[in-house]
């Protein structure tokens, strides 16, 4: 079958998601063995599918050796076979499969699957964002490493929201993978995702491109756009914000 790039991203994310669900349901070893096996098997499936359908493209993956020839490639698939490995091993639903294609450093097509939540998002069909909540807007943060300045940022944002007459009783929502955090904004469970460093390109590329396609602002905290396929795949601090509050974030993060 011949796939467009976004169709291929969706197909691969779906197939890897099915593999991971089946593996977890039938695995009898320890949780850590399950995590290791899941990472390896999902990586192999994705690598095989990319080699079959896009053999001439470069790949950057969390679970593979970083082939530096990607730096001179026009087309680079940036993948995370299992984002939220820890949550996956705990039997939780907040993990995801990330498949993105970057062309000249910009993600052109991507898909993320959250199989345990029965969700699939892609750049060709981003969801319509729900209306800003009438009460208790939420900031989604890491379960294991919340931003060190989150209390200060929250306090400043509350004052800004008050000034605009918007609901300002902020709540923190702790979620596992970057894909699941982004999905929280896409579905209206949260309105701001704040991460103060530590993400890699494979964590961000696929979900953040879908967020952009849906109208969510995605930037580094200094206001610059994210570029992909860099020699160092680690990202500086980032935020994702729904349109109603996006213009406030750089001010409160100063």
mmCIF file of C-alpha atoms in Angstrom:
data_model
loop_
_atom_site.group_PDB
_atom_site.id
_atom_site.type_symbol
_atom_site.label_atom_id
_atom_site.label_comp_id
_atom_site.label_asym_id
_atom_site.label_seq_id
_atom_site.Cartn_x
_atom_site.Cartn_y
_atom_site.Cartn_z
ATOM 1 C CA UNK A 1 0.000 0.000 0.000
ATOM 2 C CA UNK A 2 1.175 3.526 -0.789
ATOM 3 C CA UNK A 3 0.829 5.969 2.108
ATOM 4 C CA UNK A 4 1.174 9.718 2.262
ATOM 5 C CA UNK A 5 3.553 10.829 5.009
ATOM 6 C CA UNK A 6 0.802 11.570 7.512
ATOM 7 C CA UNK A 7 -1.032 8.354 6.652
ATOM 8 C CA UNK A 8 2.176 6.462 7.285
ATOM 9 C CA UNK A 9 2.665 8.223 10.612
ATOM 10 C CA UNK A 10 -0.854 7.232 11.681
ATOM 11 C CA UNK A 11 -0.419 3.671 10.457
ATOM 12 C CA UNK A 12 2.869 3.190 12.294
ATOM 13 C CA UNK A 13 1.604 4.774 15.525
ATOM 14 C CA UNK A 14 -1.482 2.565 15.439
ATOM 15 C CA UNK A 15 0.429 -0.642 14.761
ATOM 16 C CA UNK A 16 3.001 0.064 17.459
ATOM 17 C CA UNK A 17 0.199 0.897 19.876
ATOM 18 C CA UNK A 18 -1.506 -2.426 19.213
ATOM 19 C CA UNK A 19 1.755 -4.269 19.788
ATOM 20 C CA UNK A 20 2.284 -2.499 23.106
ATOM 21 C CA UNK A 21 -1.260 -3.155 24.321
ATOM 22 C CA UNK A 22 -1.060 -6.844 23.410
ATOM 23 C CA UNK A 23 2.357 -7.180 25.027
ATOM 24 C CA UNK A 24 1.256 -5.624 28.303
ATOM 25 C CA UNK A 25 -1.908 -7.708 28.495
ATOM 26 C CA UNK A 26 -0.024 -10.971 28.037
ATOM 27 C CA UNK A 27 3.329 -10.332 29.737
ATOM 28 C CA UNK A 28 4.211 -12.381 32.808
ATOM 29 C CA UNK A 29 7.618 -10.939 33.751
ATOM 30 C CA UNK A 30 8.538 -8.022 36.001
ATOM 31 C CA UNK A 31 7.423 -4.470 35.285
ATOM 32 C CA UNK A 32 10.960 -3.430 34.357
ATOM 33 C CA UNK A 33 11.391 -6.390 32.027
ATOM 34 C CA UNK A 34 8.080 -5.425 30.432
ATOM 35 C CA UNK A 35 9.305 -1.868 29.902
ATOM 36 C CA UNK A 36 12.567 -3.023 28.323
ATOM 37 C CA UNK A 37 10.832 -5.541 26.078
ATOM 38 C CA UNK A 38 8.209 -3.006 25.035
ATOM 39 C CA UNK A 39 10.799 -0.386 24.098
ATOM 40 C CA UNK A 40 12.751 -2.892 22.018
ATOM 41 C CA UNK A 41 9.804 -4.497 20.236
ATOM 42 C CA UNK A 42 8.107 -1.193 19.400
ATOM 43 C CA UNK A 43 11.394 0.213 18.097
ATOM 44 C CA UNK A 44 11.903 -2.819 15.855
ATOM 45 C CA UNK A 45 8.379 -2.669 14.441
ATOM 46 C CA UNK A 46 8.682 1.053 13.664
ATOM 47 C CA UNK A 47 12.141 0.655 12.140
ATOM 48 C CA UNK A 48 10.879 -2.162 9.918
ATOM 49 C CA UNK A 49 7.887 -0.146 8.699
ATOM 50 C CA UNK A 50 9.972 2.941 7.975
ATOM 51 C CA UNK A 51 12.539 0.847 6.137
ATOM 52 C CA UNK A 52 9.739 -0.698 4.085
ATOM 53 C CA UNK A 53 7.907 2.508 3.206
ATOM 54 C CA UNK A 54 10.556 5.275 3.455
ATOM 55 C CA UNK A 55 13.940 3.540 3.042
ATOM 56 C CA UNK A 56 15.747 6.713 1.949
ATOM 57 C CA UNK A 57 14.712 8.858 4.927
ATOM 58 C CA UNK A 58 16.835 9.397 8.043
ATOM 59 C CA UNK A 59 15.620 8.501 11.533
ATOM 60 C CA UNK A 60 16.154 9.921 15.024
ATOM 61 C CA UNK A 61 14.786 7.666 17.759
ATOM 62 C CA UNK A 62 15.071 7.456 21.515
ATOM 63 C CA UNK A 63 15.689 3.728 21.239
ATOM 64 C CA UNK A 64 18.336 3.660 18.490
ATOM 65 C CA UNK A 65 21.900 4.842 17.980
ATOM 66 C CA UNK A 66 21.931 8.448 16.777
ATOM 67 C CA UNK A 67 23.199 8.315 13.187
ATOM 68 C CA UNK A 68 24.737 11.756 12.679
ATOM 69 C CA UNK A 69 24.181 11.547 8.922
ATOM 70 C CA UNK A 70 20.673 12.743 9.739
ATOM 71 C CA UNK A 71 22.088 16.247 10.199
ATOM 72 C CA UNK A 72 22.542 16.621 6.437
ATOM 73 C CA UNK A 73 19.282 14.866 5.539
ATOM 74 C CA UNK A 74 16.287 16.832 4.310
ATOM 75 C CA UNK A 75 13.731 14.357 5.681
ATOM 76 C CA UNK A 76 14.113 12.905 9.171
ATOM 77 C CA UNK A 77 11.594 10.770 11.049
ATOM 78 C CA UNK A 78 11.695 11.626 14.755
ATOM 79 C CA UNK A 79 10.150 8.851 16.800
ATOM 80 C CA UNK A 80 9.555 7.715 20.333
ATOM 81 C CA UNK A 81 8.372 4.101 20.271
ATOM 82 C CA UNK A 82 7.083 4.368 23.838
ATOM 83 C CA UNK A 83 6.830 7.782 25.457
ATOM 84 C CA UNK A 84 5.971 7.270 29.106
ATOM 85 C CA UNK A 85 7.712 3.946 29.580
ATOM 86 C CA UNK A 86 7.384 4.182 33.350
ATOM 87 C CA UNK A 87 3.627 4.760 33.197
ATOM 88 C CA UNK A 88 3.283 1.898 30.721
ATOM 89 C CA UNK A 89 4.937 -0.466 33.194
ATOM 90 C CA UNK A 90 2.644 0.768 35.968
ATOM 91 C CA UNK A 91 -0.437 -0.227 33.982
ATOM 92 C CA UNK A 92 -1.493 3.393 33.459
ATOM 93 C CA UNK A 93 -3.010 4.949 30.337
ATOM 94 C CA UNK A 94 -0.859 8.117 30.043
ATOM 95 C CA UNK A 95 1.770 6.788 27.609
ATOM 96 C CA UNK A 96 1.998 7.240 23.857
ATOM 97 C CA UNK A 97 3.653 6.362 20.558
ATOM 98 C CA UNK A 98 5.158 9.361 18.706
ATOM 99 C CA UNK A 99 5.815 9.406 14.958
ATOM 100 C CA UNK A 100 6.906 12.664 13.275
ATOM 101 C CA UNK A 101 8.497 13.676 9.997
ATOM 102 C CA UNK A 102 10.709 16.768 10.037
ATOM 103 C CA UNK A 103 11.568 18.400 6.721
ATOM 104 C CA UNK A 104 14.411 20.908 6.936
ATOM 105 C CA UNK A 105 14.024 21.072 10.707
ATOM 106 C CA UNK A 106 10.257 21.654 10.775
ATOM 107 C CA UNK A 107 7.726 18.914 11.480
ATOM 108 C CA UNK A 108 5.462 18.585 8.450
ATOM 109 C CA UNK A 109 3.444 15.506 9.424
ATOM 110 C CA UNK A 110 2.958 13.597 12.642
ATOM 111 C CA UNK A 111 0.734 11.293 14.632
ATOM 112 C CA UNK A 112 0.540 10.201 18.242
ATOM 113 C CA UNK A 113 -1.354 7.198 19.536
ATOM 114 C CA UNK A 114 -2.499 6.816 23.131
ATOM 115 C CA UNK A 115 -3.643 3.209 22.813
ATOM 116 C CA UNK A 116 -4.752 2.659 26.409
ATOM 117 C CA UNK A 117 -6.979 5.735 26.099
ATOM 118 C CA UNK A 118 -8.154 4.727 22.597
ATOM 119 C CA UNK A 119 -6.931 8.035 21.144
ATOM 120 C CA UNK A 120 -5.149 8.882 17.892
ATOM 121 C CA UNK A 121 -4.199 12.439 16.932
ATOM 122 C CA UNK A 122 -2.577 13.632 13.707
ATOM 123 C CA UNK A 123 -1.583 16.843 11.977
ATOM 124 C CA UNK A 124 -4.010 16.323 9.080
ATOM 125 C CA UNK A 125 -7.060 16.230 11.360
ATOM 126 C CA UNK A 126 -6.368 18.169 14.559
ATOM 127 C CA UNK A 127 -9.292 18.397 16.977
ATOM 128 C CA UNK A 128 -11.309 21.560 17.460
ATOM 129 C CA UNK A 129 -10.201 22.966 20.794
ATOM 130 C CA UNK A 130 -12.877 23.095 23.501
ATOM 131 C CA UNK A 131 -13.899 26.468 24.891
ATOM 132 C CA UNK A 132 -11.897 27.903 27.765
ATOM 133 C CA UNK A 133 -13.318 26.462 31.003
ATOM 134 C CA UNK A 134 -15.749 28.483 33.068
ATOM 135 C CA UNK A 135 -13.844 27.521 36.193
ATOM 136 C CA UNK A 136 -10.554 25.971 37.268
ATOM 137 C CA UNK A 137 -8.246 26.117 34.232
ATOM 138 C CA UNK A 138 -5.486 23.539 34.559
ATOM 139 C CA UNK A 139 -1.717 23.443 34.071
ATOM 140 C CA UNK A 140 -0.424 20.018 33.095
ATOM 141 C CA UNK A 141 2.973 19.080 34.515
ATOM 142 C CA UNK A 142 5.242 16.075 34.887
ATOM 143 C CA UNK A 143 4.297 13.447 37.464
ATOM 144 C CA UNK A 144 7.909 12.906 38.480
ATOM 145 C CA UNK A 145 9.622 16.254 37.869
ATOM 146 C CA UNK A 146 7.286 19.241 38.095
ATOM 147 C CA UNK A 147 8.800 22.591 37.017
ATOM 148 C CA UNK A 148 10.798 24.172 39.825
ATOM 149 C CA UNK A 149 9.156 27.586 39.344
ATOM 150 C CA UNK A 150 5.612 26.328 38.861
ATOM 151 C CA UNK A 151 4.266 27.988 42.024
ATOM 152 C CA UNK A 152 5.666 31.373 41.012
ATOM 153 C CA UNK A 153 4.366 30.996 37.448
ATOM 154 C CA UNK A 154 0.939 29.954 38.727
ATOM 155 C CA UNK A 155 0.696 32.947 41.061
ATOM 156 C CA UNK A 156 1.591 35.377 38.276
ATOM 157 C CA UNK A 157 -0.834 33.731 35.866
ATOM 158 C CA UNK A 158 -3.654 33.960 38.403
ATOM 159 C CA UNK A 159 -3.156 37.732 38.592
ATOM 160 C CA UNK A 160 -3.119 38.047 34.799
ATOM 161 C CA UNK A 161 -6.304 35.979 34.458
ATOM 162 C CA UNK A 162 -8.019 38.072 37.108
ATOM 163 C CA UNK A 163 -7.124 41.204 35.179
ATOM 164 C CA UNK A 164 -8.761 39.800 32.049
ATOM 165 C CA UNK A 165 -11.851 38.629 33.889
ATOM 166 C CA UNK A 166 -11.098 34.986 33.077
ATOM 167 C CA UNK A 167 -11.491 32.030 35.458
ATOM 168 C CA UNK A 168 -8.397 31.992 37.630
ATOM 169 C CA UNK A 169 -8.738 29.154 40.142
ATOM 170 C CA UNK A 170 -5.775 27.268 38.675
ATOM 171 C CA UNK A 171 -5.203 23.564 39.273
ATOM 172 C CA UNK A 172 -2.168 21.391 38.551
ATOM 173 C CA UNK A 173 -2.739 18.179 36.621
ATOM 174 C CA UNK A 174 0.050 15.595 36.850
ATOM 175 C CA UNK A 175 0.339 13.454 33.699
ATOM 176 C CA UNK A 176 2.977 11.014 32.434
ATOM 177 C CA UNK A 177 4.196 11.244 28.856
ATOM 178 C CA UNK A 178 4.633 14.409 26.806
ATOM 179 C CA UNK A 179 2.147 12.969 24.325
ATOM 180 C CA UNK A 180 -0.442 12.489 27.041
ATOM 181 C CA UNK A 181 0.174 16.001 28.381
ATOM 182 C CA UNK A 182 -0.361 17.454 24.911
ATOM 183 C CA UNK A 183 -3.493 15.346 24.505
ATOM 184 C CA UNK A 184 -4.807 16.942 27.699
ATOM 185 C CA UNK A 185 -4.707 20.343 25.966
ATOM 186 C CA UNK A 186 -6.169 18.966 22.741
ATOM 187 C CA UNK A 187 -9.159 17.534 24.601
ATOM 188 C CA UNK A 188 -9.722 20.422 27.014
ATOM 189 C CA UNK A 189 -8.534 18.678 30.178
ATOM 190 C CA UNK A 190 -5.827 21.353 30.560
ATOM 191 C CA UNK A 191 -5.036 24.747 29.073
ATOM 192 C CA UNK A 192 -1.296 25.124 29.711
ATOM 193 C CA UNK A 193 1.639 22.716 29.529
ATOM 194 C CA UNK A 194 4.828 24.043 31.073
ATOM 195 C CA UNK A 195 8.142 22.149 31.023
ATOM 196 C CA UNK A 196 11.375 23.719 32.253
ATOM 197 C CA UNK A 197 13.911 21.590 30.414
ATOM 198 C CA UNK A 198 14.696 17.926 30.020
ATOM 199 C CA UNK A 199 12.638 17.100 26.944
ATOM 200 C CA UNK A 200 14.222 15.588 23.861
ATOM 201 C CA UNK A 201 13.159 16.037 20.262
ATOM 202 C CA UNK A 202 11.492 12.625 20.194
ATOM 203 C CA UNK A 203 9.358 13.612 23.196
ATOM 204 C CA UNK A 204 8.154 16.778 21.528
ATOM 205 C CA UNK A 205 8.173 16.578 17.735
ATOM 206 C CA UNK A 206 5.016 14.569 17.072
ATOM 207 C CA UNK A 207 2.667 15.905 19.779
ATOM 208 C CA UNK A 208 3.785 19.522 19.521
ATOM 209 C CA UNK A 209 3.183 19.598 15.750
ATOM 210 C CA UNK A 210 -0.379 18.403 16.315
ATOM 211 C CA UNK A 211 -0.850 21.065 18.974
ATOM 212 C CA UNK A 212 0.310 23.727 16.513
ATOM 213 C CA UNK A 213 -2.087 22.399 13.880
ATOM 214 C CA UNK A 214 -4.919 22.713 16.404
ATOM 215 C CA UNK A 215 -4.099 26.368 17.135
ATOM 216 C CA UNK A 216 -2.167 25.906 20.366
ATOM 217 C CA UNK A 217 0.893 28.109 20.855
ATOM 218 C CA UNK A 218 4.112 26.087 21.158
ATOM 219 C CA UNK A 219 7.349 27.915 21.968
ATOM 220 C CA UNK A 220 10.476 27.989 24.047
ATOM 221 C CA UNK A 221 10.035 30.121 27.152
ATOM 222 C CA UNK A 222 12.094 32.863 25.490
ATOM 223 C CA UNK A 223 9.466 33.092 22.748
ATOM 224 C CA UNK A 224 11.438 31.356 20.000
ATOM 225 C CA UNK A 225 10.110 28.519 17.871
ATOM 226 C CA UNK A 226 11.377 24.963 18.258
ATOM 227 C CA UNK A 227 13.679 23.635 15.541
ATOM 228 C CA UNK A 228 14.178 19.926 15.056
ATOM 229 C CA UNK A 229 16.931 17.643 13.777
ATOM 230 C CA UNK A 230 19.562 19.513 15.758
ATOM 231 C CA UNK A 231 22.964 18.038 16.654
ATOM 232 C CA UNK A 232 21.948 18.102 20.325
ATOM 233 C CA UNK A 233 18.389 16.753 20.485
ATOM 234 C CA UNK A 234 17.709 18.185 23.947
ATOM 235 C CA UNK A 235 15.253 21.082 24.096
ATOM 236 C CA UNK A 236 15.313 24.169 26.271
ATOM 237 C CA UNK A 237 12.280 24.983 28.413
ATOM 238 C CA UNK A 238 8.989 25.015 26.516
ATOM 239 C CA UNK A 239 5.339 25.871 26.947
ATOM 240 C CA UNK A 240 2.099 25.017 25.172
ATOM 241 C CA UNK A 241 -0.894 27.285 25.718
ATOM 242 C CA UNK A 242 -4.419 27.530 24.362
ATOM 243 C CA UNK A 243 -5.247 30.749 22.456
ATOM 244 C CA UNK A 244 -7.067 32.485 25.312
ATOM 245 C CA UNK A 245 -3.946 32.655 27.493
ATOM 246 C CA UNK A 246 -1.027 32.189 25.086
ATOM 247 C CA UNK A 247 -0.154 35.893 25.049
ATOM 248 C CA UNK A 248 0.274 35.889 28.834
ATOM 249 C CA UNK A 249 2.818 33.126 29.198
ATOM 250 C CA UNK A 250 6.024 34.922 28.236
ATOM 251 C CA UNK A 251 5.095 37.674 30.692
ATOM 252 C CA UNK A 252 4.527 35.333 33.629
ATOM 253 C CA UNK A 253 7.649 33.271 32.889
ATOM 254 C CA UNK A 254 10.071 36.213 32.862
#
